[in-house]
Coordinates of C-alpha atoms and ligand atoms in Angstrom, one line a residue:
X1 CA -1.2 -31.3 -16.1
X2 CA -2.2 -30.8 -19.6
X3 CA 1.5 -30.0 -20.5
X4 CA 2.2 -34.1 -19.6
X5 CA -0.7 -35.0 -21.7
X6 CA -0.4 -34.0 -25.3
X7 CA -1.0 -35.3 -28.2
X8 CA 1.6 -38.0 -28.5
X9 CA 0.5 -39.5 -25.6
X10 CA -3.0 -39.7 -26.7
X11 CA -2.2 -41.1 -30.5
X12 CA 0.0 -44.0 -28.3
X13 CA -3.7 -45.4 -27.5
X14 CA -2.6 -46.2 -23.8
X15 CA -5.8 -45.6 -22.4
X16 CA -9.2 -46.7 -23.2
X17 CA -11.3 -44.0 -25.1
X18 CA -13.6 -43.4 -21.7
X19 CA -10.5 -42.4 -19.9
X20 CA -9.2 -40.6 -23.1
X21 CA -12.2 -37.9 -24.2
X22 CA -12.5 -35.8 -21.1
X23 CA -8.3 -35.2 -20.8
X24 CA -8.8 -34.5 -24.6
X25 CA -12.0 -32.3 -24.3
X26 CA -9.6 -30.3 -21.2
X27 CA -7.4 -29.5 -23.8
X28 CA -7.1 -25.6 -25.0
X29 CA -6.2 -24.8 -28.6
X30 CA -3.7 -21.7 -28.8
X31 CA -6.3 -19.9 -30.2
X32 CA -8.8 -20.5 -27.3
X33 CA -6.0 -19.1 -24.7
X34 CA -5.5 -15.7 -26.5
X35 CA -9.5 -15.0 -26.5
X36 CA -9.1 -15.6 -22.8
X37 CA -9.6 -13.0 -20.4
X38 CA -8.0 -14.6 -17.4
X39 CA -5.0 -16.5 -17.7
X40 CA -3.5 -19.5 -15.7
X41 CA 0.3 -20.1 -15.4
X42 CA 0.3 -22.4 -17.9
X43 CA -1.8 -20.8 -20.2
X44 CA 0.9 -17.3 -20.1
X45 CA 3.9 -19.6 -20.7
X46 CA 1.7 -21.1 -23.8
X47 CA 1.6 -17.8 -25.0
X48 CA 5.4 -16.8 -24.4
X49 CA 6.6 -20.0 -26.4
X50 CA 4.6 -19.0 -29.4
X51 CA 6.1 -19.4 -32.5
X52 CA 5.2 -18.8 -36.2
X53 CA 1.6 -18.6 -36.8
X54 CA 0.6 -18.5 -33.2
X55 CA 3.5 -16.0 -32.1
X56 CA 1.5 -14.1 -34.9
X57 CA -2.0 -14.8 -33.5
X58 CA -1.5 -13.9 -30.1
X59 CA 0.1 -10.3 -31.5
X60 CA -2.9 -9.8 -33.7
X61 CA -4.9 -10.5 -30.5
X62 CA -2.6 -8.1 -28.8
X63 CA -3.6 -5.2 -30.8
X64 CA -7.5 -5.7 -31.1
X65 CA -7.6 -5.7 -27.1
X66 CA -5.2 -2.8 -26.8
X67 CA -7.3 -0.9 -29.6
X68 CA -10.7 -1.8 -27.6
X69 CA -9.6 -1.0 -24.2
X70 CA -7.3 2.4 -24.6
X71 CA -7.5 3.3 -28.1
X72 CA -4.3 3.7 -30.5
X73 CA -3.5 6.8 -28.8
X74 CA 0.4 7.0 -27.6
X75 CA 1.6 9.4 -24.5
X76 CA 5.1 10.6 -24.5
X77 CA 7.6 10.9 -21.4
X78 CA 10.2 13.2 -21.6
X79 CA 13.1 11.4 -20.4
X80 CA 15.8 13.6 -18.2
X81 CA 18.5 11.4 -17.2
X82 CA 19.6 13.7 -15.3
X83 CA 22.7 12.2 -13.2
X84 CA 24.7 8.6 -13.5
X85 CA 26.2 9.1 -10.1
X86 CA 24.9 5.8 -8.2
X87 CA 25.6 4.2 -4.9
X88 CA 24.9 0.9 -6.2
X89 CA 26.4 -2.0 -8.1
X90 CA 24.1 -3.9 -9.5
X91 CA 25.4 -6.6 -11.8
X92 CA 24.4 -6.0 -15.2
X93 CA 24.5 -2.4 -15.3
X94 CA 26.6 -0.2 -17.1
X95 CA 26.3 2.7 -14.7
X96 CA 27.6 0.9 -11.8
X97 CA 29.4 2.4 -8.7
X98 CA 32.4 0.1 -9.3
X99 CA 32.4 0.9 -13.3
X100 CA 35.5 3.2 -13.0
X101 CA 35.0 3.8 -16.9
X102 CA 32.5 5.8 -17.0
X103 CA 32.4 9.9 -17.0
X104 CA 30.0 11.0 -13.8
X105 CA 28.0 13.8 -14.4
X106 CA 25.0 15.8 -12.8
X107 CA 23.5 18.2 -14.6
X108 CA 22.7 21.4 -13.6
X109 CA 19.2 22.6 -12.4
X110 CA 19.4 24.9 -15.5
X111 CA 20.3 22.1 -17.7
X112 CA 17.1 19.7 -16.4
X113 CA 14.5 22.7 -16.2
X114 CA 15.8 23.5 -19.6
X115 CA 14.6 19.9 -20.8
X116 CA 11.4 20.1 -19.1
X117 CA 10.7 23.5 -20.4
X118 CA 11.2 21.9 -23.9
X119 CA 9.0 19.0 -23.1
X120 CA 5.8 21.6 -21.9
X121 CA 6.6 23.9 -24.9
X122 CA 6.3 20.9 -26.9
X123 CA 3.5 19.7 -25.6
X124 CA 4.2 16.4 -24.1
X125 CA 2.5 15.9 -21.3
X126 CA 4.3 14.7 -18.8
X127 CA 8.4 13.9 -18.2
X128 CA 10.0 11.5 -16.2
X129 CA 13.4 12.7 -14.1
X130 CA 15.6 9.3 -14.1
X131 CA 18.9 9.3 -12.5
X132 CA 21.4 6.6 -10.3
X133 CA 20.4 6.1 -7.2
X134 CA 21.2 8.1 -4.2
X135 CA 19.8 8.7 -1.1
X136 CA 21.9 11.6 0.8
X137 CA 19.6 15.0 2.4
X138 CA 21.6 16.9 -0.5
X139 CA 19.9 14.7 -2.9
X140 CA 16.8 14.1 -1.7
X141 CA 16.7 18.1 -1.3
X142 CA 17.4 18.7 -4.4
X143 CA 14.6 16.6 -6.0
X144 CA 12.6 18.4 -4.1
X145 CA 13.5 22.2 -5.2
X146 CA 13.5 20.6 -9.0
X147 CA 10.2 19.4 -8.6
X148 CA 8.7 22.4 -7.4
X149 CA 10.2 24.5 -10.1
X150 CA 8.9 22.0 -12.9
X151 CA 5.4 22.6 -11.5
X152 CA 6.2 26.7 -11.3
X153 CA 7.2 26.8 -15.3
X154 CA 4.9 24.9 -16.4
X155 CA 1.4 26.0 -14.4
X156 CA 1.3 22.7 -12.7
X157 CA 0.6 21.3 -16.3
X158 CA 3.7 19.1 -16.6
X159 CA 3.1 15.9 -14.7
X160 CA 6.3 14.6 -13.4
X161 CA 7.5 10.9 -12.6
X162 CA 10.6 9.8 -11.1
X163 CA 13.2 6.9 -11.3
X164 CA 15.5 7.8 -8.7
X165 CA 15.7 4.0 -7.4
X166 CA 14.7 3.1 -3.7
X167 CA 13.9 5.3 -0.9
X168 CA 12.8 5.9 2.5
X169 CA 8.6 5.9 2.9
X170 CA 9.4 9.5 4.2
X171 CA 11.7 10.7 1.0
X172 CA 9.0 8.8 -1.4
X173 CA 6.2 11.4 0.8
X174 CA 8.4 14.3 0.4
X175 CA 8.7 14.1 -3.1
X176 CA 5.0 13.3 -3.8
X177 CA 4.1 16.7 -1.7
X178 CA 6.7 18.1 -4.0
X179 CA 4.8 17.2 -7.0
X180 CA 5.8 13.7 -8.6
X181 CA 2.7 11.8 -8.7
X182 CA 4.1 8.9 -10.9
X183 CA 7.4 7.4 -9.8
X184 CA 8.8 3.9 -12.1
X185 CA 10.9 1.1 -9.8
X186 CA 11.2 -2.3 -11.7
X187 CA 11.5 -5.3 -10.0
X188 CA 13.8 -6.3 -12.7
X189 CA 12.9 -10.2 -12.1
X190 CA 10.0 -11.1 -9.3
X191 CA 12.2 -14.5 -8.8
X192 CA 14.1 -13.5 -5.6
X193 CA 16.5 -16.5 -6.6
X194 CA 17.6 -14.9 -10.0
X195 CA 17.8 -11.2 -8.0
X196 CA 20.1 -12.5 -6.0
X197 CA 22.1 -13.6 -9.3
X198 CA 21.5 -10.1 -10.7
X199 CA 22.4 -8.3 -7.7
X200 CA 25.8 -8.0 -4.9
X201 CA 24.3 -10.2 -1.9
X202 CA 24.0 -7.4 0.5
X203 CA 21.2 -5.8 2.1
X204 CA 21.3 -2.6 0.2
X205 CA 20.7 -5.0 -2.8
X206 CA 18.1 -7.1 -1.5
X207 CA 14.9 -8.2 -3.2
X208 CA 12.9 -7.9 0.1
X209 CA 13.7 -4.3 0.3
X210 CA 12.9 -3.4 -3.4
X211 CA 9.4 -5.1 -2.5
X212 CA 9.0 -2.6 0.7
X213 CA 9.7 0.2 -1.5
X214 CA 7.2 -1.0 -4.3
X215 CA 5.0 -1.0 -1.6
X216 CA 5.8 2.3 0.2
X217 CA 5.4 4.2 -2.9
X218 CA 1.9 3.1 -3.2
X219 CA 1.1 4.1 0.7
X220 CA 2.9 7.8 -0.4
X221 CA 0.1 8.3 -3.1
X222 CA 2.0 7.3 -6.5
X223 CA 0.8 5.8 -9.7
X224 CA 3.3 3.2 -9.4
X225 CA 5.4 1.3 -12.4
X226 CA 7.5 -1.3 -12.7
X227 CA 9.3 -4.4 -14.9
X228 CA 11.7 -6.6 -15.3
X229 CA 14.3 -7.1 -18.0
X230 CA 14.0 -10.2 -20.7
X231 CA 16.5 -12.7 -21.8
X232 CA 19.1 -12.5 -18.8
X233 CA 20.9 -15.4 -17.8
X234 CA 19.7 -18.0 -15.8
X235 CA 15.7 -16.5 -16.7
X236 CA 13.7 -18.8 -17.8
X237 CA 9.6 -18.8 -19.6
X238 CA 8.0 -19.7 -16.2
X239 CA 10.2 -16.8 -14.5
X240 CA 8.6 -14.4 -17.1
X241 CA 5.3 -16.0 -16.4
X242 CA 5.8 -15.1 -12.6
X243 CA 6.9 -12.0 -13.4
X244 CA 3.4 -11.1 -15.4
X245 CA 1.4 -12.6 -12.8
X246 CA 3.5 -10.6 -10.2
X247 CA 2.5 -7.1 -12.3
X248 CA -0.9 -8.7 -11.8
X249 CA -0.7 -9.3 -8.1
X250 CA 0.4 -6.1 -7.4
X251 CA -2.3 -4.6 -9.3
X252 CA 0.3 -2.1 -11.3
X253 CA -0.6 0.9 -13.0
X254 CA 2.5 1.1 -15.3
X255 CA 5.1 -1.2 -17.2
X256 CA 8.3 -0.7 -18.6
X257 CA 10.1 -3.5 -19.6
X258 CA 12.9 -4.2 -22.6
X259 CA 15.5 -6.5 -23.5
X260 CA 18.5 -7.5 -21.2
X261 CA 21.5 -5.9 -23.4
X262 CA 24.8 -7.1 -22.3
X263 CA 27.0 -4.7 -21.2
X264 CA 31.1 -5.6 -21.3
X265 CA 32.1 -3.3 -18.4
X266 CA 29.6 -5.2 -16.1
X267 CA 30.4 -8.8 -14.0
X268 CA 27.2 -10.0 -15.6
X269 CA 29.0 -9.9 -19.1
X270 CA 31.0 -13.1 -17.8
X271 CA 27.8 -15.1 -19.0
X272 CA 27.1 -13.0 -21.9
X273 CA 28.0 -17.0 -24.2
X274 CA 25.0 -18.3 -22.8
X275 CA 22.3 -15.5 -23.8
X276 CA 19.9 -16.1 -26.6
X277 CA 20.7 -14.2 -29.2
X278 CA 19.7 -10.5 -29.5
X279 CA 17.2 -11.1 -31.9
X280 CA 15.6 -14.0 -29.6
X281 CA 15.6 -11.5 -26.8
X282 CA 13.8 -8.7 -28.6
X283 CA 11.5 -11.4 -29.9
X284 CA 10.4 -12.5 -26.5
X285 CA 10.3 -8.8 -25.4
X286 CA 7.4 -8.2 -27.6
X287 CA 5.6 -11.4 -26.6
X288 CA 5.7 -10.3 -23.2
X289 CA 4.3 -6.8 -23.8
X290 CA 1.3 -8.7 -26.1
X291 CA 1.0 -11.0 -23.0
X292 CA 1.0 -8.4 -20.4
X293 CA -1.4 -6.2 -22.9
X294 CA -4.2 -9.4 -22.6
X295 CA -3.4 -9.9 -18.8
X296 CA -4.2 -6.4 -18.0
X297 CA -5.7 -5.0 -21.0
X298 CA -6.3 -0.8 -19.1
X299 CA -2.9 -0.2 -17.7
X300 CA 0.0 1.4 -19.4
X301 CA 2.6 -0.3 -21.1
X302 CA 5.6 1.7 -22.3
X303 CA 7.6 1.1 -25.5
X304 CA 11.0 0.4 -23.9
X305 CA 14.1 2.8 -25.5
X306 CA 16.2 -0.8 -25.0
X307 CA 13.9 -2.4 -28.0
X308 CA 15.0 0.0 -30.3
X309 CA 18.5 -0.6 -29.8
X310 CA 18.2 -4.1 -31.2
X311 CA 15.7 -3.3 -33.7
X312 CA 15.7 0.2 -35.5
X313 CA 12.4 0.5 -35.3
X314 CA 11.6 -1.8 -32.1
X315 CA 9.6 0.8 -30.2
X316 CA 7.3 0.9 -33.1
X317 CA 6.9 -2.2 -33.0
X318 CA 6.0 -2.8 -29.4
X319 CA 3.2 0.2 -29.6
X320 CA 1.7 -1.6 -32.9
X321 CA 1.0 -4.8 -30.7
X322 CA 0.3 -3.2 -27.1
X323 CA 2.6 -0.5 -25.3
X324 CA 0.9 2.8 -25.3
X325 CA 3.9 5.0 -24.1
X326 CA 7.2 5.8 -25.3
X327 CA 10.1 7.9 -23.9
X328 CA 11.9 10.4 -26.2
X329 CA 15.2 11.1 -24.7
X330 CA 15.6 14.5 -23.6
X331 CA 18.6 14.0 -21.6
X332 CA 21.3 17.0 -22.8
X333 CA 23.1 15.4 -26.0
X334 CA 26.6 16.0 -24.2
X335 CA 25.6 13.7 -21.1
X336 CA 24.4 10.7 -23.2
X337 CA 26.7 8.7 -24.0
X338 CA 27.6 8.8 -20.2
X339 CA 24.4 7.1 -19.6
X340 CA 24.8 3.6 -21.3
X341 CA 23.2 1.4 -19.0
X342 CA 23.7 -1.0 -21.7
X343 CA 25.7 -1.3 -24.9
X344 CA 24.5 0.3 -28.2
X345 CA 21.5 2.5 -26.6
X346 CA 20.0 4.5 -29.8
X347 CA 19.8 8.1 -30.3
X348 CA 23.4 9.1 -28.9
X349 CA 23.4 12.0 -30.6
X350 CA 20.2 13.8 -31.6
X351 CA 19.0 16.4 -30.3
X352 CA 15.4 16.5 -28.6
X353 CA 14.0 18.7 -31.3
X354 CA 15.4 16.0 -33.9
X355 CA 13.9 13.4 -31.6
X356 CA 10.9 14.3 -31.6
X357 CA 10.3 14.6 -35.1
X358 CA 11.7 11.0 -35.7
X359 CA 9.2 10.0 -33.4
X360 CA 6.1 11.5 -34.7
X361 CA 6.5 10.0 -38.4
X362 CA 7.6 6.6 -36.4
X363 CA 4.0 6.4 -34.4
X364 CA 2.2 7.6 -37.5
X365 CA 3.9 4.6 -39.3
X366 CA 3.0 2.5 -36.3
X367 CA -0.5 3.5 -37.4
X368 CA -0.7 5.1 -33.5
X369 CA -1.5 9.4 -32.9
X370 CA 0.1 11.4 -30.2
X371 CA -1.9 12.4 -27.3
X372 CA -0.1 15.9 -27.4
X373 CA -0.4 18.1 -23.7
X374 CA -2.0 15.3 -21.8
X375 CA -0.7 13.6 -18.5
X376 CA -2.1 9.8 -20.1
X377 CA -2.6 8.9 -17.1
X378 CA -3.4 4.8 -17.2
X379 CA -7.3 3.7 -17.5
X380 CA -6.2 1.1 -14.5
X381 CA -5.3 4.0 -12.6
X382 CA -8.2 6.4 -13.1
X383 CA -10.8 3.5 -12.1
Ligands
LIG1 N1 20.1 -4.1 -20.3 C1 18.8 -3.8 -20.3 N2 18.3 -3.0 -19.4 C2 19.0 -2.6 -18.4 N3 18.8 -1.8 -17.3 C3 19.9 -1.6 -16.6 N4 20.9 -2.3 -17.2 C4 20.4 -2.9 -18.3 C5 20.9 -3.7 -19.3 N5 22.2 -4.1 -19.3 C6 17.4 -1.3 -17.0 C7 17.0 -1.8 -15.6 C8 16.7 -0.6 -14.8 C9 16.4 0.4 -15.9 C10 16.6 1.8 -15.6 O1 17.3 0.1 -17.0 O2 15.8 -2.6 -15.7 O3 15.7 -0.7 -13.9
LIG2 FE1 22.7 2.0 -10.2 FE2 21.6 -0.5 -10.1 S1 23.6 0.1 -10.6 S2 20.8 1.3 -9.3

């Protein structure tokens, strides 16, 4: 309503000043929205249009509620990307079945408890086994073995989350017994009309049945995470409002969410001419994160590895002004660049060791300190 009524309309002098006073005394100034503590439709598109000084405020305001609520400490994921192998095709991914480009790989159980040796060695807290998706016995099998050994080489100190894409309610239970207690599925957009855009129109790509699995991996127990990508075709600021009232519906523990990075191998990439341009993407990226951070000021909000591929130092960025968790890559350097989901994805070819000092001067620079050996689990989840 207020959106029809703005100022022009009131300096016309169409209506008497009786009529005038109380649409003008309804009226919100920017900086009464980002003091807010619950937050209308309208209100979170305000707030993902922000430009200039109020882009600024609403980031400033980002920060002081993230600093309040969790503190400026930052929790690191080791990230295994452990296979590309995927049954699926979904539109804008580089990784897809039909992508007859790319290498497949799977690495070996050596190779992944080798990387999650390194991350309880070093401290970290916690890693997150991400791979395509599959759902054959083998596999599901073999998640299950790998998860027990994590727990066995690392005293049940490691936590473990997965991002192995959807699955039956009795795989999801399997693995949880198994020891994954955190497990990330984004929703990629909560606008069922753009999935369908985003996705082959089949039932093994439907949006009803990513929204069963969201669900069934809360009935099996897990901390559960999820997000959507920003700046893809056809998405527009009240999708992205949906999609942050969406986290908030589902009352989510975790969010991951980065820029939509075209991808040339991809059928998406046929729309690539009508994309804001990268810049404007990674812009509205860390609007949304502030946004999220004053919609749901406990839970965590990771520092998404797509940022940085726009902006060198991106993830930096997005923990100065309201993520709280980033994934170093810990994938084995000669699998990388097998795993491009989408084009130009950083750190092709470090090591973990050299990734992991980059990092820690990058979070002291973001003025942010490592909680080192600690699962960082979300304040959301713990309450
Ligand atoms: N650009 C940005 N993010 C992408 N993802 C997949 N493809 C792309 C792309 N082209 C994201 C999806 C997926 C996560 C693992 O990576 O959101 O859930
Ligand atoms: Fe692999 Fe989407 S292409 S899950």
């Amino acid at each position: 309503m207020t959106e029809v009524f703005k100022l022009p309309f009131i300096l016309s002098g169409g209506l008497g000043m009786g009529l005038l006073f109380p649409i003008f005394a309804s009226m919100k100034t920017f900086q009464e929205i980002v003091q807010q503590t619950e937050f209308s439709r309208e209100d979170l598109t305000t707030l993902l249009l922000a430009e200039r000084e109020e882009r600024q405020l609403l980031l400033q305001q980002a920060q002081s509620v993230k600093l309040q609520t969790i503190g400026n400490k930052v929790f690191f994921r080791g990230l295994v990307e452990f296979s590309n192998i995927c049954a699926k095709d979904c539109l804008y991914c580089g990784i897809r079945k039909s992508n007859d480009h790319v290498v497949r790989y799977e690495a070996s159980d050596e190779e992944i408890l080798d990387a999650c040796r390194f991350a309880w060695e070093n401290r970290f807290g916690s890693v997150v086994l991400q791979s395509g998706e599959l759902s054959s016995p083998v596999f599901v099998e073999r998640i299950s073995r790998l998860l027990q050994k994590i727990k066995e080489l690392s005293n049940g100190e490691l936590g473990i989350t997965l991002s192995c894409g959807e699955q039956n309610l009795e795989t999801y239970r399997q693995w949880f017994a198994s020891g994954a207690h955190r497990y990330l599925l984004r929703i990629e957009s909560s606008n069922p009309d753009l999935y369908l855009k985003l996705h082959p129109e089949n039932d093994f790509h439907s949006h009803q049945r990513r929204l069963q699995a969201l669900k069934d991996l809360r009935t099996a127990g897990y901390q559960v995470g999820t997000g959507v990508m920003i700046g893809l075709p056809f998405q527009t600021i009240d999708d992205l409002a949906s999609d942050l009232l969406f986290f908030k519906a589902i009352d989510v523990d975790m969010v991951g969410m980065g820029p939509y990075i075209e991808h040339e191998e991809t059928p998406l990439y046929e729309f690539h001419s009508q994309l804001k341009t990268r810049q404007q993407r990674f812009d509205l990226a860390l609007k949304m994160v502030a946004t999220l951070r004053l919609l749901m000021p406990d839970i965590n909000i990771a520092a998404a590895t797509a940022l940085q591929a726009i902006d060198p130092a991106g993830r930096e960025k997005a923990l100065t002004i309201g993520a709280n968790i980033i994934m170093p890559n810990l994938t084995p350097t000669k699998y990388r660049k097998d795993y491009q989901l989408y084009e130009d994805k950083p750190c092709l070819d470090e090591d973990a060791e050299l990734c992991r000092n980059c990092l820690e001067a990058r979070i002291d620079l973001a003025g942010c300190e490592i909680g080192y050996g600690e699962w960082g689990d979300s304040k959301h989840f713990r309450k």
